[in-house]
Amino acid sequence: MLLSQRMAGEVVAEEVGEVEFPLAYDIIVVGLGTSGSMALIAAAKRGLKALGIERLNSMGGMGTSGSVNGYYFGSQGGLYETLDREAAELSESVYAKSGAYNVEAKKYVLEQEAVLAGAELVFEASITGVYLEGKRAAGIQWIGPSGIRSAASKIIIDCTGDAEVCSMAGCATSVGRELDNRTQPFTSVKVYAANRKVSWINFDSGCTDQRDGVELSGAILFSHSQHLEEKYEDGKGRMLYLAPLLGIREGRLIEGEEPIKLDHFFADRVTNEPLFYAYADIDKHGRDHAFESEELADWFVGSNLGAINVTVPVPLGAMIPRGFDGLMAAGRCLAVDHSLSTCVRMNRDMQKCGEAAATAAWLAINKGVPVKEVPYEELVGYLAETGCYDPANDKGYQVAYPADRKPPQRIKWLEDLEEICSGLASDSPGIAIWSAFRLGHAEVGAALREWLSDDDAYLRKHSAFALGLMGDEAALPELRGMLAERDAFQLKDCRKNNQMRGYMAIYLLGKLRDEGSIDELERLVCEPEELNKPIYQGVDTSDIFKPKKFNEIYFQFFSHAMMALLKIYGDRPGQRDRIGGILKRAVGHDAYISRITGQKPGTYHYSIAENMKLIVERKVV
């Protein structure tokens, strides 16, 4: 038997011979946060001998220690709804009434449910090793209040949020986006009192690599300190405390038996055996859209559909590390790519993920088969009992927002040329652009080319966007024109994240590797006078950040121009010397950062501006 551990940041497996474990369980759940709490409770309620290990001193993760006591999106149904109702009832009778469950109430309900169901809990403990028999996980080692302990387990469910168990076992994982391995920004939560009510608020506090203890500690200290820079008065919100758990949106992602990828999703290549449905917009939270994958940028920037909700069916194979047995992953570390992880991470859905993983593990143990051989129909039958699996949750693509009073509107992609033309000739062309892109050049290319000559500026420019997404160079003159004029028109498809035509055009010029736009791109990124253009003056495109601290529009134009130049640099060898010189002049000193933001080093907005220089240093020879 091997004991696989992390030593000085590296995974090392050592032969330890036969091991007589002092303890043995059917299931061990590592990490009792959003998904792990449900996994442990679901396993124990099914009669399994279950152990839960948690590095904090309570269950619930972001819903308790993170002080996020509500939901954004995610699909309804599942064990969590019963527990939420119990927590809300307890809040009404014991804790301060707030219109939602109190986080202390939910801690209590989760822990009581786990203990009453027969589960064992170990708090303030961290995993230190995974025992392996070949590619089968056989047990774990951890350190906690009682020192170093170990136990055998038929199945281990990794709910650490960072795939810590899977990574330690040697499973393949990935981190962040392809360009720079950067993950989504994290958040720091402030809990405050205002108007006789306890509320919470958060903001994007920066980016960090939580695998690095020193870096993570610095992120915690710095992000919390940003809350203390404000003055709090009784009428405006008296701070009560800062949540001890950071809102880390993304970490390691496992490579699974059936991965979920954004390009597959957009091509309608999804599983026909879902265990539950994740539901949200592609909520990427970062501002640096220019550096995301082409699939994500096509949707978010090129079509202006970033706030459209999507339904993602999640299969069992996304919870099984590829090539391993006796080991599962649930929560935000499941097998989803970076681009789609932005929406497959909502608290509702991650709770359902924990329940689904535990139910699959229970069925596998009962039948004496590997988890991946569990009969699908039987498994979803059990998940349907709590509503975790519910076909009604397959909502397709929708226009929806929790605060809206109007019902969600399901999107039907257009196929009729007249309807596409009408959509393109409007201030909300996103659905028509994407519909044309889905149909492909053979179906609509000729019509789009014809519309490039139309007198209607909306139809002409938006047809160029659709052609640019398809890779048709006929769009170039119109796209270059939008760049040259710094087209300031902001599309209106979405409730938030609406894009400006000027930098949408720049994104597509980069996608087309257009050498004819180099001169104008050079002026944009190298001339300090660029910032004096009217488009950058006094315009606030964000509800949160003011131009004096972060010039959102200038950042978008600058970052998209820089990325377009990098794409041309990569594909046009004859232009490399020139473009390399342009990029080095553009970011070779920190003056460009001060033009983008007045925020200080360490803040999220400073970091995304500074990151452009780091990208150039890595990509330009």
Coordinates of C-alpha atoms in Angstrom, one line a residue:
M1 CA 0.0 0.0 0.0
L2 CA 1.1 3.5 -0.8
L3 CA 0.8 6.6 1.4
S4 CA 0.6 9.6 -0.9
Q5 CA 1.4 13.0 0.8
R6 CA 2.3 16.5 -0.1
M7 CA 5.8 17.4 0.8
A8 CA 7.1 20.9 0.2
G9 CA 4.4 21.4 -2.4
E10 CA 5.1 18.2 -4.2
V11 CA 3.1 15.0 -4.1
V12 CA 5.2 12.1 -2.9
A13 CA 4.0 8.5 -2.7
E14 CA 5.8 6.1 -0.3
E15 CA 5.4 2.3 0.1
V16 CA 4.2 1.5 3.6
G17 CA 3.3 -2.2 3.3
E18 CA 0.2 -3.6 4.9
V19 CA -1.6 -1.1 7.1
E20 CA -3.9 -2.1 10.0
F21 CA -6.2 0.9 10.3
P22 CA -7.5 1.6 13.8
L23 CA -10.8 2.9 12.3
A24 CA -12.9 2.0 9.3
Y25 CA -15.8 3.7 7.6
D26 CA -18.1 3.2 4.7
I27 CA -17.6 6.9 3.7
I28 CA -15.2 9.6 4.7
V29 CA -16.2 13.1 3.6
V30 CA -13.2 15.5 3.7
G31 CA -14.4 19.1 3.9
L32 CA -17.8 19.9 5.5
G33 CA -18.5 23.1 3.6
T34 CA -21.3 23.8 1.1
S35 CA -21.2 20.3 -0.6
G36 CA -19.5 18.3 2.2
S37 CA -22.2 19.0 4.7
M38 CA -24.9 17.6 2.4
A39 CA -22.7 14.7 1.4
L40 CA -22.1 13.7 5.1
I41 CA -25.7 14.1 6.1
A42 CA -27.1 12.3 3.0
A43 CA -24.6 9.4 3.5
A44 CA -25.5 9.0 7.2
K45 CA -29.2 9.2 6.5
R46 CA -28.8 6.3 4.1
G47 CA -27.4 4.2 7.0
L48 CA -23.7 4.4 6.0
K49 CA -21.0 4.6 8.7
A50 CA -19.7 8.1 7.9
L51 CA -17.0 10.3 9.1
G52 CA -16.7 14.0 8.3
I53 CA -13.4 15.9 8.6
E54 CA -13.3 19.7 8.6
R55 CA -10.4 22.1 9.1
L56 CA -12.7 24.8 10.6
N57 CA -14.8 24.5 13.7
S58 CA -18.2 24.3 12.1
M59 CA -20.1 22.9 9.1
G60 CA -21.6 24.8 6.2
G61 CA -18.7 26.6 4.5
M62 CA -19.7 29.8 2.7
G63 CA -23.3 29.5 4.0
T64 CA -22.1 29.7 7.6
S65 CA -18.5 30.7 8.2
G66 CA -18.5 32.7 5.0
S67 CA -21.7 34.6 6.2
V68 CA -23.5 34.2 2.9
N69 CA -26.9 33.4 4.2
G70 CA -28.8 33.5 0.9
Y71 CA -28.7 32.4 -2.7
Y72 CA -28.1 34.0 -6.1
F73 CA -29.0 31.4 -8.7
G74 CA -28.8 27.6 -8.7
S75 CA -31.6 25.1 -9.2
Q76 CA -34.1 24.3 -6.5
G77 CA -34.9 20.9 -4.9
G78 CA -32.9 18.6 -2.7
L79 CA -32.0 17.8 0.9
Y80 CA -30.7 21.3 1.5
E81 CA -34.2 22.9 1.2
T82 CA -35.4 20.9 4.2
L83 CA -32.4 22.0 6.3
D84 CA -32.8 25.6 5.2
R85 CA -36.4 25.6 6.4
E86 CA -35.3 24.2 9.7
A87 CA -32.6 26.9 10.0
A88 CA -35.1 29.6 9.2
E89 CA -37.5 28.3 11.8
L90 CA -34.7 28.3 14.4
S91 CA -33.8 31.8 13.4
E92 CA -37.3 33.0 14.0
S93 CA -37.5 31.4 17.5
V94 CA -34.0 31.8 18.8
Y95 CA -31.9 34.2 16.7
A96 CA -32.5 37.7 15.4
K97 CA -35.1 37.8 12.7
S98 CA -33.6 38.8 9.4
G99 CA -35.8 37.4 6.6
A100 CA -33.4 34.5 6.0
Y101 CA -31.7 31.9 8.1
N102 CA -29.1 33.1 10.6
V103 CA -25.7 31.6 9.8
E104 CA -25.4 30.3 13.4
A105 CA -28.8 28.6 13.0
K106 CA -27.6 26.8 9.9
K107 CA -24.4 25.7 11.7
Y108 CA -26.5 24.2 14.5
V109 CA -29.0 22.5 12.1
L110 CA -26.3 20.9 10.0
E111 CA -24.4 19.6 12.9
Q112 CA -27.5 18.3 14.7
E113 CA -28.7 16.6 11.5
A114 CA -25.3 14.9 11.0
V115 CA -25.0 13.7 14.6
L116 CA -28.6 12.5 14.8
A117 CA -28.1 10.6 11.6
G118 CA -25.1 8.8 13.1
A119 CA -22.2 10.6 11.5
E120 CA -19.0 11.2 13.3
L121 CA -17.4 14.7 13.2
V122 CA -13.8 15.8 13.5
F123 CA -13.3 19.6 13.5
E124 CA -10.1 21.6 13.3
A125 CA -8.4 18.8 11.4
S126 CA -6.6 18.7 8.0
I127 CA -5.8 15.8 5.7
T128 CA -2.1 14.8 5.5
G129 CA -2.2 11.7 3.3
V130 CA -4.2 9.3 1.2
Y131 CA -3.6 5.5 1.3
L132 CA -3.7 3.9 -2.1
E133 CA -3.9 0.4 -3.5
G134 CA -2.9 1.0 -7.0
K135 CA -5.4 3.5 -8.3
R136 CA -7.9 2.8 -5.6
A137 CA -8.2 5.1 -2.5
A138 CA -8.3 2.9 0.6
G139 CA -8.1 5.4 3.5
I140 CA -6.8 8.7 4.7
Q141 CA -4.5 10.2 7.3
W142 CA -5.2 13.5 9.0
I143 CA -3.9 15.6 11.9
G144 CA -6.2 17.3 14.4
P145 CA -6.8 17.8 18.1
S146 CA -5.9 14.2 18.8
G147 CA -2.7 14.2 16.8
I148 CA -2.1 12.2 13.6
R149 CA -4.9 9.6 12.9
S150 CA -5.8 7.3 10.1
A151 CA -8.9 5.4 8.9
A152 CA -9.9 3.1 6.1
S153 CA -12.8 3.9 3.9
K154 CA -14.7 2.2 1.1
I155 CA -15.2 5.6 -0.6
I156 CA -13.7 9.0 0.1
I157 CA -15.6 12.1 -1.1
D158 CA -13.3 15.1 -1.6
C159 CA -15.4 18.2 -0.7
T160 CA -12.5 20.5 0.1
G161 CA -13.4 22.9 -2.6
D162 CA -9.8 22.7 -3.9
A163 CA -9.5 19.0 -4.8
E164 CA -7.0 18.6 -2.0
V165 CA -7.6 14.9 -1.5
C166 CA -7.7 14.1 -5.2
S167 CA -4.5 16.1 -5.8
M168 CA -2.8 14.5 -2.9
A169 CA -3.7 11.1 -4.3
G170 CA -2.1 12.0 -7.6
C171 CA -5.2 12.7 -9.7
A172 CA -4.8 15.0 -12.6
T173 CA -6.1 18.5 -11.9
S174 CA -6.0 22.0 -13.6
V175 CA -6.0 25.5 -12.1
G176 CA -7.3 28.6 -13.8
R177 CA -7.5 29.8 -17.3
E178 CA -5.1 28.6 -20.0
L179 CA -3.4 32.0 -20.7
D180 CA -2.0 32.6 -17.2
N181 CA -3.6 30.1 -14.8
R182 CA -5.4 32.9 -13.1
T183 CA -8.6 32.0 -11.3
Q184 CA -11.7 34.1 -10.6
P185 CA -11.4 36.8 -8.0
F186 CA -12.2 36.0 -4.4
T187 CA -14.4 38.0 -2.1
S188 CA -14.3 39.2 1.5
V189 CA -17.6 39.4 3.4
K190 CA -18.5 42.2 5.8
V191 CA -21.5 41.6 8.2
Y192 CA -23.0 44.9 9.4
A193 CA -26.1 46.3 11.1
A194 CA -28.3 48.9 9.5
N195 CA -31.9 49.9 9.9
R196 CA -32.4 47.4 12.7
K197 CA -31.3 44.5 10.4
V198 CA -28.2 42.4 10.1
S199 CA -27.0 42.3 6.5
W200 CA -23.8 41.3 4.6
I201 CA -21.9 42.8 1.7
N202 CA -18.9 41.7 -0.3
F203 CA -16.7 42.8 -3.2
D204 CA -14.1 41.3 -5.4
S205 CA -11.0 41.6 -3.2
G206 CA -8.3 40.3 -5.4
C207 CA -6.9 37.0 -6.8
T208 CA -4.9 34.5 -4.9
D209 CA -3.5 31.0 -5.1
Q210 CA -4.9 29.2 -2.1
R211 CA -2.5 26.4 -2.6
D212 CA 0.2 28.7 -1.3
G213 CA -0.3 29.2 2.4
V214 CA 1.8 32.4 2.6
E215 CA 0.0 34.0 -0.4
L216 CA -3.4 33.0 1.0
S217 CA -2.6 34.4 4.4
G218 CA -1.6 37.7 2.8
A219 CA -4.8 37.8 0.8
I220 CA -6.9 37.3 4.0
L221 CA -5.2 40.1 5.8
F222 CA -5.2 42.5 2.9
S223 CA -8.8 41.9 1.8
H224 CA -10.1 42.3 5.3
S225 CA -8.2 45.5 5.8
Q226 CA -10.0 47.0 2.8
H227 CA -13.2 46.9 4.7
L228 CA -11.6 48.9 7.6
E229 CA -10.8 51.8 5.3
E230 CA -14.5 52.9 5.3
K231 CA -16.1 54.9 8.1
Y232 CA -19.2 53.2 9.5
E233 CA -22.0 55.2 11.2
D234 CA -25.1 53.9 12.8
G235 CA -27.4 55.2 10.0
K236 CA -25.1 53.8 7.2
G237 CA -24.1 50.4 8.6
R238 CA -22.3 49.5 11.7
M239 CA -19.8 46.8 11.0
L240 CA -20.3 43.7 13.2
Y241 CA -17.5 41.4 12.0
L242 CA -15.6 40.2 9.0
A243 CA -16.4 36.6 7.9
P244 CA -13.4 34.4 8.7
L245 CA -13.8 32.3 5.5
L246 CA -12.9 34.0 2.2
G247 CA -15.2 33.5 -0.7
I248 CA -12.9 31.6 -3.0
R249 CA -14.7 31.0 -6.2
E250 CA -12.3 28.7 -8.0
G251 CA -9.3 26.5 -7.2
R252 CA -8.2 23.1 -8.5
L253 CA -10.5 21.3 -10.9
I254 CA -10.3 17.5 -11.3
E255 CA -10.0 15.8 -14.6
G256 CA -12.9 13.5 -14.5
E257 CA -14.4 10.5 -16.3
E258 CA -17.0 12.7 -18.0
P259 CA -15.8 16.3 -18.0
I260 CA -18.1 19.3 -18.6
K261 CA -16.6 21.8 -21.0
L262 CA -17.9 25.1 -22.3
D263 CA -17.2 24.4 -26.0
H264 CA -19.0 21.1 -25.7
F265 CA -21.9 22.8 -23.9
F266 CA -22.3 25.5 -26.6
A267 CA -22.2 22.7 -29.3
D268 CA -25.1 20.9 -27.4
R269 CA -22.8 18.0 -26.5
V270 CA -24.1 17.5 -23.0
T271 CA -24.7 14.4 -20.9
N272 CA -28.0 12.5 -21.3
E273 CA -27.6 11.1 -17.8
P274 CA -27.6 14.2 -15.5
L275 CA -27.8 13.8 -11.7
F276 CA -28.8 17.4 -11.2
Y277 CA -28.9 20.7 -13.2
A278 CA -26.7 23.6 -12.4
Y279 CA -28.2 27.0 -13.3
A280 CA -26.7 30.5 -13.4
D281 CA -25.4 33.1 -15.7
I282 CA -21.7 32.7 -16.8
D283 CA -20.9 34.7 -13.7
K284 CA -17.2 35.2 -14.3
H285 CA -16.9 38.2 -11.8
G286 CA -13.6 39.3 -13.2
R287 CA -13.2 42.4 -15.3
D288 CA -10.4 41.1 -17.5
H289 CA -12.6 39.5 -20.2
A290 CA -9.9 39.9 -22.8
F291 CA -7.8 37.1 -21.4
E292 CA -10.4 34.4 -21.1
S293 CA -10.8 31.4 -23.5
E294 CA -12.1 32.1 -27.0
E295 CA -15.3 30.1 -26.3
L296 CA -16.0 32.3 -23.2
A297 CA -15.0 35.5 -24.9
D298 CA -17.2 34.7 -28.0
W299 CA -20.2 34.5 -25.7
F300 CA -19.4 37.2 -23.2
V301 CA -17.7 39.8 -25.4
G302 CA -18.4 39.0 -29.0
S303 CA -22.1 38.4 -28.5
N304 CA -22.8 40.4 -25.3
L305 CA -24.6 37.6 -23.6
G306 CA -22.7 37.4 -20.3
A307 CA -25.8 37.8 -18.2
I308 CA -27.9 35.2 -19.9
N309 CA -28.6 32.2 -17.7
V310 CA -27.7 28.7 -18.8
T311 CA -28.7 25.2 -17.5
V312 CA -25.8 22.8 -17.2
P313 CA -26.6 19.0 -16.7
V314 CA -24.0 17.5 -14.3
P315 CA -23.3 13.8 -14.8
L316 CA -21.8 11.3 -12.3
G317 CA -18.6 11.1 -14.3
A318 CA -17.8 14.7 -13.5
M319 CA -17.5 13.6 -9.8
I320 CA -15.1 10.7 -10.5
P321 CA -11.4 11.5 -11.0
R322 CA -10.3 9.9 -14.2
G323 CA -8.7 6.4 -13.7
F324 CA -9.4 6.2 -9.9
D325 CA -11.7 4.1 -7.8
G326 CA -12.9 4.7 -4.2
L327 CA -12.5 8.4 -4.6
M328 CA -15.0 11.1 -5.6
A329 CA -15.1 14.9 -5.8
A330 CA -18.1 17.1 -5.0
G331 CA -18.4 20.9 -5.0
R332 CA -16.6 23.5 -7.1
C333 CA -13.7 21.2 -7.7
L334 CA -15.6 18.7 -9.9
A335 CA -14.6 18.1 -13.5
V336 CA -15.6 21.3 -15.2
D337 CA -13.3 23.6 -17.2
H338 CA -12.4 27.0 -16.0
S339 CA -14.7 28.7 -18.5
L340 CA -17.8 26.9 -17.3
S341 CA -16.8 26.8 -13.7
T342 CA -18.0 30.4 -13.5
C343 CA -21.7 29.1 -13.4
V344 CA -21.3 25.6 -12.1
R345 CA -20.5 26.8 -8.5
M346 CA -23.7 28.3 -7.1
N347 CA -24.4 27.3 -3.4
R348 CA -27.7 25.6 -4.2
D349 CA -26.1 23.5 -6.9
M350 CA -23.0 22.6 -4.9
Q351 CA -25.2 21.4 -2.1
K352 CA -27.1 19.2 -4.6
C353 CA -23.7 18.0 -5.8
G354 CA -22.8 16.8 -2.3
E355 CA -26.1 14.9 -2.0
A356 CA -25.7 13.3 -5.4
A357 CA -22.2 12.1 -4.7
A358 CA -23.1 10.6 -1.4
T359 CA -26.2 8.9 -2.9
A360 CA -24.1 7.4 -5.7
A361 CA -21.5 6.2 -3.1
W362 CA -24.2 4.6 -1.0
L363 CA -25.6 2.7 -4.0
A364 CA -22.2 1.6 -5.1
I365 CA -21.4 0.2 -1.6
N366 CA -24.7 -1.6 -1.4
K367 CA -24.3 -3.2 -4.8
G368 CA -20.6 -3.9 -4.4
V369 CA -19.6 -2.1 -7.6
P370 CA -17.4 0.8 -8.5
V371 CA -19.2 4.2 -8.4
K372 CA -19.0 4.6 -12.1
E373 CA -21.0 1.4 -12.6
V374 CA -23.9 2.5 -10.5
P375 CA -27.2 2.1 -12.6
Y376 CA -28.3 5.5 -13.7
E377 CA -32.0 5.0 -13.5
E378 CA -31.9 3.6 -10.0
L379 CA -29.6 6.5 -8.8
V380 CA -31.8 9.3 -10.2
G381 CA -34.8 7.6 -8.8
Y382 CA -33.4 8.0 -5.3
L383 CA -32.3 11.6 -6.0
A384 CA -35.8 12.4 -7.3
E385 CA -37.2 11.6 -3.9
T386 CA -35.7 14.8 -2.4
G387 CA -36.0 16.8 -5.6
C388 CA -32.2 16.9 -6.1
Y389 CA -32.9 15.4 -9.6
D390 CA -35.8 17.1 -11.3
P391 CA -36.2 17.4 -15.1
A392 CA -38.2 20.6 -14.5
N393 CA -34.9 22.2 -13.5
D394 CA -33.7 21.9 -17.1
K395 CA -34.5 25.5 -18.1
G396 CA -32.3 25.8 -21.1
Y397 CA -31.1 29.4 -21.7
Q398 CA -33.1 32.1 -20.0
V399 CA -33.2 35.8 -19.4
A400 CA -33.8 36.0 -15.6
Y401 CA -32.7 37.8 -12.5
P402 CA -33.6 37.0 -8.8
A403 CA -34.7 40.6 -8.2
D404 CA -37.0 40.8 -11.2
R405 CA -40.7 40.6 -10.7
K406 CA -41.3 39.5 -14.2
P407 CA -41.1 35.7 -14.9
P408 CA -38.0 34.3 -16.6
Q409 CA -38.0 34.3 -20.4
R410 CA -36.7 31.2 -22.1
I411 CA -34.5 31.9 -25.1
K412 CA -35.2 30.2 -28.4
W413 CA -32.3 30.5 -30.8
L414 CA -33.4 32.1 -34.1
E415 CA -33.3 30.2 -37.4
D416 CA -35.4 32.5 -39.6
L417 CA -33.3 35.0 -41.6
E418 CA -35.9 37.8 -41.2
E419 CA -35.9 37.3 -37.4
I420 CA -32.1 37.4 -37.3
C421 CA -32.0 40.5 -39.5
S422 CA -34.5 42.2 -37.2
G423 CA -32.5 41.3 -34.1
L424 CA -29.3 42.5 -35.6
A425 CA -30.9 45.8 -36.5
S426 CA -31.6 46.6 -32.9
D427 CA -29.8 47.8 -29.8
S428 CA -30.0 44.3 -28.3
P429 CA -28.5 42.1 -31.1
G430 CA -26.9 39.5 -28.9
I431 CA -29.3 36.6 -29.4
A432 CA -29.3 37.3 -33.2
I433 CA -25.5 37.4 -33.3
W434 CA -25.2 34.0 -31.4
S435 CA -28.1 32.5 -33.4
A436 CA -26.2 33.3 -36.6
F437 CA -23.0 31.9 -35.2
R438 CA -24.8 28.7 -34.2
L439 CA -26.3 28.3 -37.7
G440 CA -22.9 28.8 -39.3
H441 CA -21.5 30.5 -42.4
A442 CA -23.1 28.1 -44.9
E443 CA -26.6 29.0 -43.6
V444 CA -26.3 32.7 -43.0
G445 CA -23.0 33.9 -44.3
A446 CA -24.3 35.3 -47.6
A447 CA -27.1 37.3 -45.9
L448 CA -24.7 38.7 -43.3
R449 CA -22.3 39.8 -46.1
E450 CA -25.2 41.5 -47.9
W451 CA -26.2 43.3 -44.7
L452 CA -22.7 44.8 -44.4
S453 CA -23.7 47.3 -47.1
D454 CA -27.0 48.3 -45.5
D455 CA -27.7 51.9 -44.6
D456 CA -28.8 50.9 -41.1
A457 CA -25.7 51.2 -38.8
Y458 CA -27.1 48.7 -36.3
L459 CA -27.6 46.0 -38.9
R460 CA -24.3 46.8 -40.6
K461 CA -22.1 46.7 -37.5
H462 CA -23.8 43.8 -35.8
S463 CA -23.6 41.7 -39.0
A464 CA -19.9 42.3 -38.8
F465 CA -19.8 40.9 -35.3
A466 CA -21.6 37.7 -36.4
L467 CA -19.2 37.4 -39.4
G468 CA -16.2 38.1 -37.2
L469 CA -17.2 35.3 -34.8
M470 CA -17.4 33.0 -37.9
G471 CA -13.9 34.0 -39.0
D472 CA -15.0 35.8 -42.1
E473 CA -12.6 38.6 -43.1
A474 CA -15.4 40.4 -44.9
A475 CA -16.1 41.9 -41.5
L476 CA -12.8 43.6 -41.2
P477 CA -13.5 47.1 -42.7
E478 CA -16.5 47.5 -40.4
L479 CA -14.6 46.3 -37.4
R480 CA -11.7 48.5 -38.2
G481 CA -14.1 51.5 -38.4
M482 CA -15.5 50.8 -35.0
L483 CA -12.0 50.6 -33.6
A484 CA -10.9 53.9 -35.2
E485 CA -13.9 55.8 -34.0
R486 CA -13.7 54.2 -30.5
D487 CA -17.4 53.3 -30.9
A488 CA -18.9 54.1 -27.5
F489 CA -22.3 52.5 -28.1
Q490 CA -23.1 50.0 -25.3
L491 CA -25.4 47.2 -26.3
K492 CA -28.5 46.5 -24.2
D493 CA -29.0 42.8 -24.2
C494 CA -28.3 42.2 -20.5
R495 CA -29.1 43.6 -17.0
K496 CA -25.3 43.9 -16.4
N497 CA -22.0 43.4 -18.2
N498 CA -23.2 45.0 -21.4
Q499 CA -20.3 45.5 -23.8
M500 CA -19.2 48.5 -25.9
R501 CA -19.0 48.1 -29.6
G502 CA -15.6 49.6 -29.8
Y503 CA -13.8 46.9 -27.8
M504 CA -16.1 44.2 -29.1
A505 CA -14.7 45.1 -32.5
I506 CA -11.1 44.9 -31.1
Y507 CA -11.7 41.5 -29.7
L508 CA -12.9 40.2 -33.1
L509 CA -10.0 41.9 -34.9
G510 CA -7.7 39.9 -32.6
K511 CA -9.7 36.7 -33.3
L512 CA -9.2 37.4 -37.1
R513 CA -5.4 38.1 -36.5
D514 CA -5.9 41.4 -38.5
E515 CA -2.5 43.0 -39.5
G516 CA -4.4 46.0 -40.9
S517 CA -5.4 47.1 -37.4
I518 CA -1.9 47.2 -35.9
D519 CA -1.4 50.9 -36.4
E520 CA -4.6 51.9 -34.6
L521 CA -4.0 49.4 -31.8
E522 CA -0.5 50.8 -31.4
R523 CA -1.9 54.3 -30.9
L524 CA -4.5 53.0 -28.4
V525 CA -2.0 51.3 -26.1
C526 CA 1.1 53.5 -26.5
E527 CA -0.1 57.1 -26.6
P528 CA -0.9 58.6 -23.2
E529 CA -3.1 61.1 -25.0
E530 CA -5.5 58.2 -25.7
L531 CA -7.0 58.8 -22.3
N532 CA -8.1 62.3 -23.2
K533 CA -10.6 61.0 -25.7
P534 CA -14.2 61.8 -24.7
I535 CA -15.2 58.1 -24.4
Y536 CA -13.1 57.8 -21.3
Q537 CA -14.3 60.9 -19.5
G538 CA -16.9 60.8 -16.8
V539 CA -18.5 57.6 -17.9
D540 CA -19.3 55.0 -15.2
T541 CA -20.2 51.5 -16.6
S542 CA -20.2 49.9 -13.2
D543 CA -22.6 50.1 -10.3
I544 CA -19.7 49.6 -7.8
F545 CA -16.5 51.2 -9.0
K546 CA -16.1 54.9 -9.9
P547 CA -14.0 56.2 -12.8
K548 CA -11.7 58.1 -10.4
K549 CA -10.6 54.8 -8.9
F550 CA -10.9 52.5 -11.9
N551 CA -11.5 53.6 -15.5
E552 CA -13.5 50.6 -16.7
I553 CA -13.8 51.8 -20.3
Y554 CA -10.1 52.6 -20.7
F555 CA -9.2 49.3 -19.2
Q556 CA -11.4 47.3 -21.5
F557 CA -10.1 49.1 -24.6
F558 CA -6.5 48.8 -23.5
S559 CA -6.7 45.1 -22.4
H560 CA -8.6 44.0 -25.6
A561 CA -6.1 45.9 -27.7
M562 CA -3.2 44.3 -25.9
M563 CA -4.6 40.8 -26.3
A564 CA -5.4 41.4 -30.0
L565 CA -1.8 42.4 -30.6
L566 CA -0.6 39.3 -28.8
K567 CA -2.8 37.1 -31.0
I568 CA -1.5 38.7 -34.1
Y569 CA 2.1 38.4 -32.7
G570 CA 1.5 34.6 -32.2
D571 CA 0.2 34.0 -35.7
R572 CA 2.1 36.5 -37.9
P573 CA 5.8 35.9 -37.6
G574 CA 6.6 38.8 -39.9
Q575 CA 5.1 41.2 -37.4
R576 CA 6.7 39.9 -34.2
D577 CA 9.5 42.4 -33.9
R578 CA 7.2 45.3 -34.4
I579 CA 4.4 44.0 -32.2
G580 CA 6.9 42.9 -29.5
G581 CA 8.2 46.5 -29.4
I582 CA 4.7 48.0 -29.2
L583 CA 3.7 45.8 -26.3
K584 CA 6.9 46.4 -24.4
R585 CA 6.5 50.2 -24.8
A586 CA 2.9 49.9 -23.7
V587 CA 3.5 48.1 -20.4
G588 CA 7.2 48.5 -19.9
H589 CA 6.6 51.0 -17.1
D590 CA 3.8 51.5 -14.6
A591 CA 2.5 54.7 -16.1
Y592 CA -0.2 52.6 -17.9
I593 CA -1.4 51.3 -14.6
S594 CA -2.0 54.7 -13.1
R595 CA -4.0 55.6 -16.3
I596 CA -6.2 52.6 -15.6
T597 CA -6.7 52.8 -11.8
G598 CA -5.9 54.9 -8.8
Q599 CA -6.3 52.0 -6.5
K600 CA -3.3 50.7 -4.6
P601 CA -1.2 47.6 -5.1
G602 CA -2.9 44.5 -3.8
T603 CA -6.4 45.5 -4.8
Y604 CA -8.2 43.5 -7.5
H605 CA -8.2 46.4 -10.0
Y606 CA -4.5 47.1 -9.6
S607 CA -3.7 43.4 -9.9
I608 CA -5.6 43.0 -13.2
A609 CA -3.8 46.0 -14.6
E610 CA -0.4 44.8 -13.4
N611 CA -1.1 41.3 -14.8
M612 CA -1.0 42.7 -18.4
K613 CA 2.7 43.4 -18.0
L614 CA 3.3 39.9 -16.6
I615 CA 1.5 38.4 -19.6
V616 CA 3.6 40.3 -22.0
E617 CA 6.8 39.3 -20.2
R618 CA 5.8 35.7 -20.6
K619 CA 4.5 35.8 -24.1
V620 CA 6.8 38.2 -26.0
V621 CA 10.3 36.8 -26.7

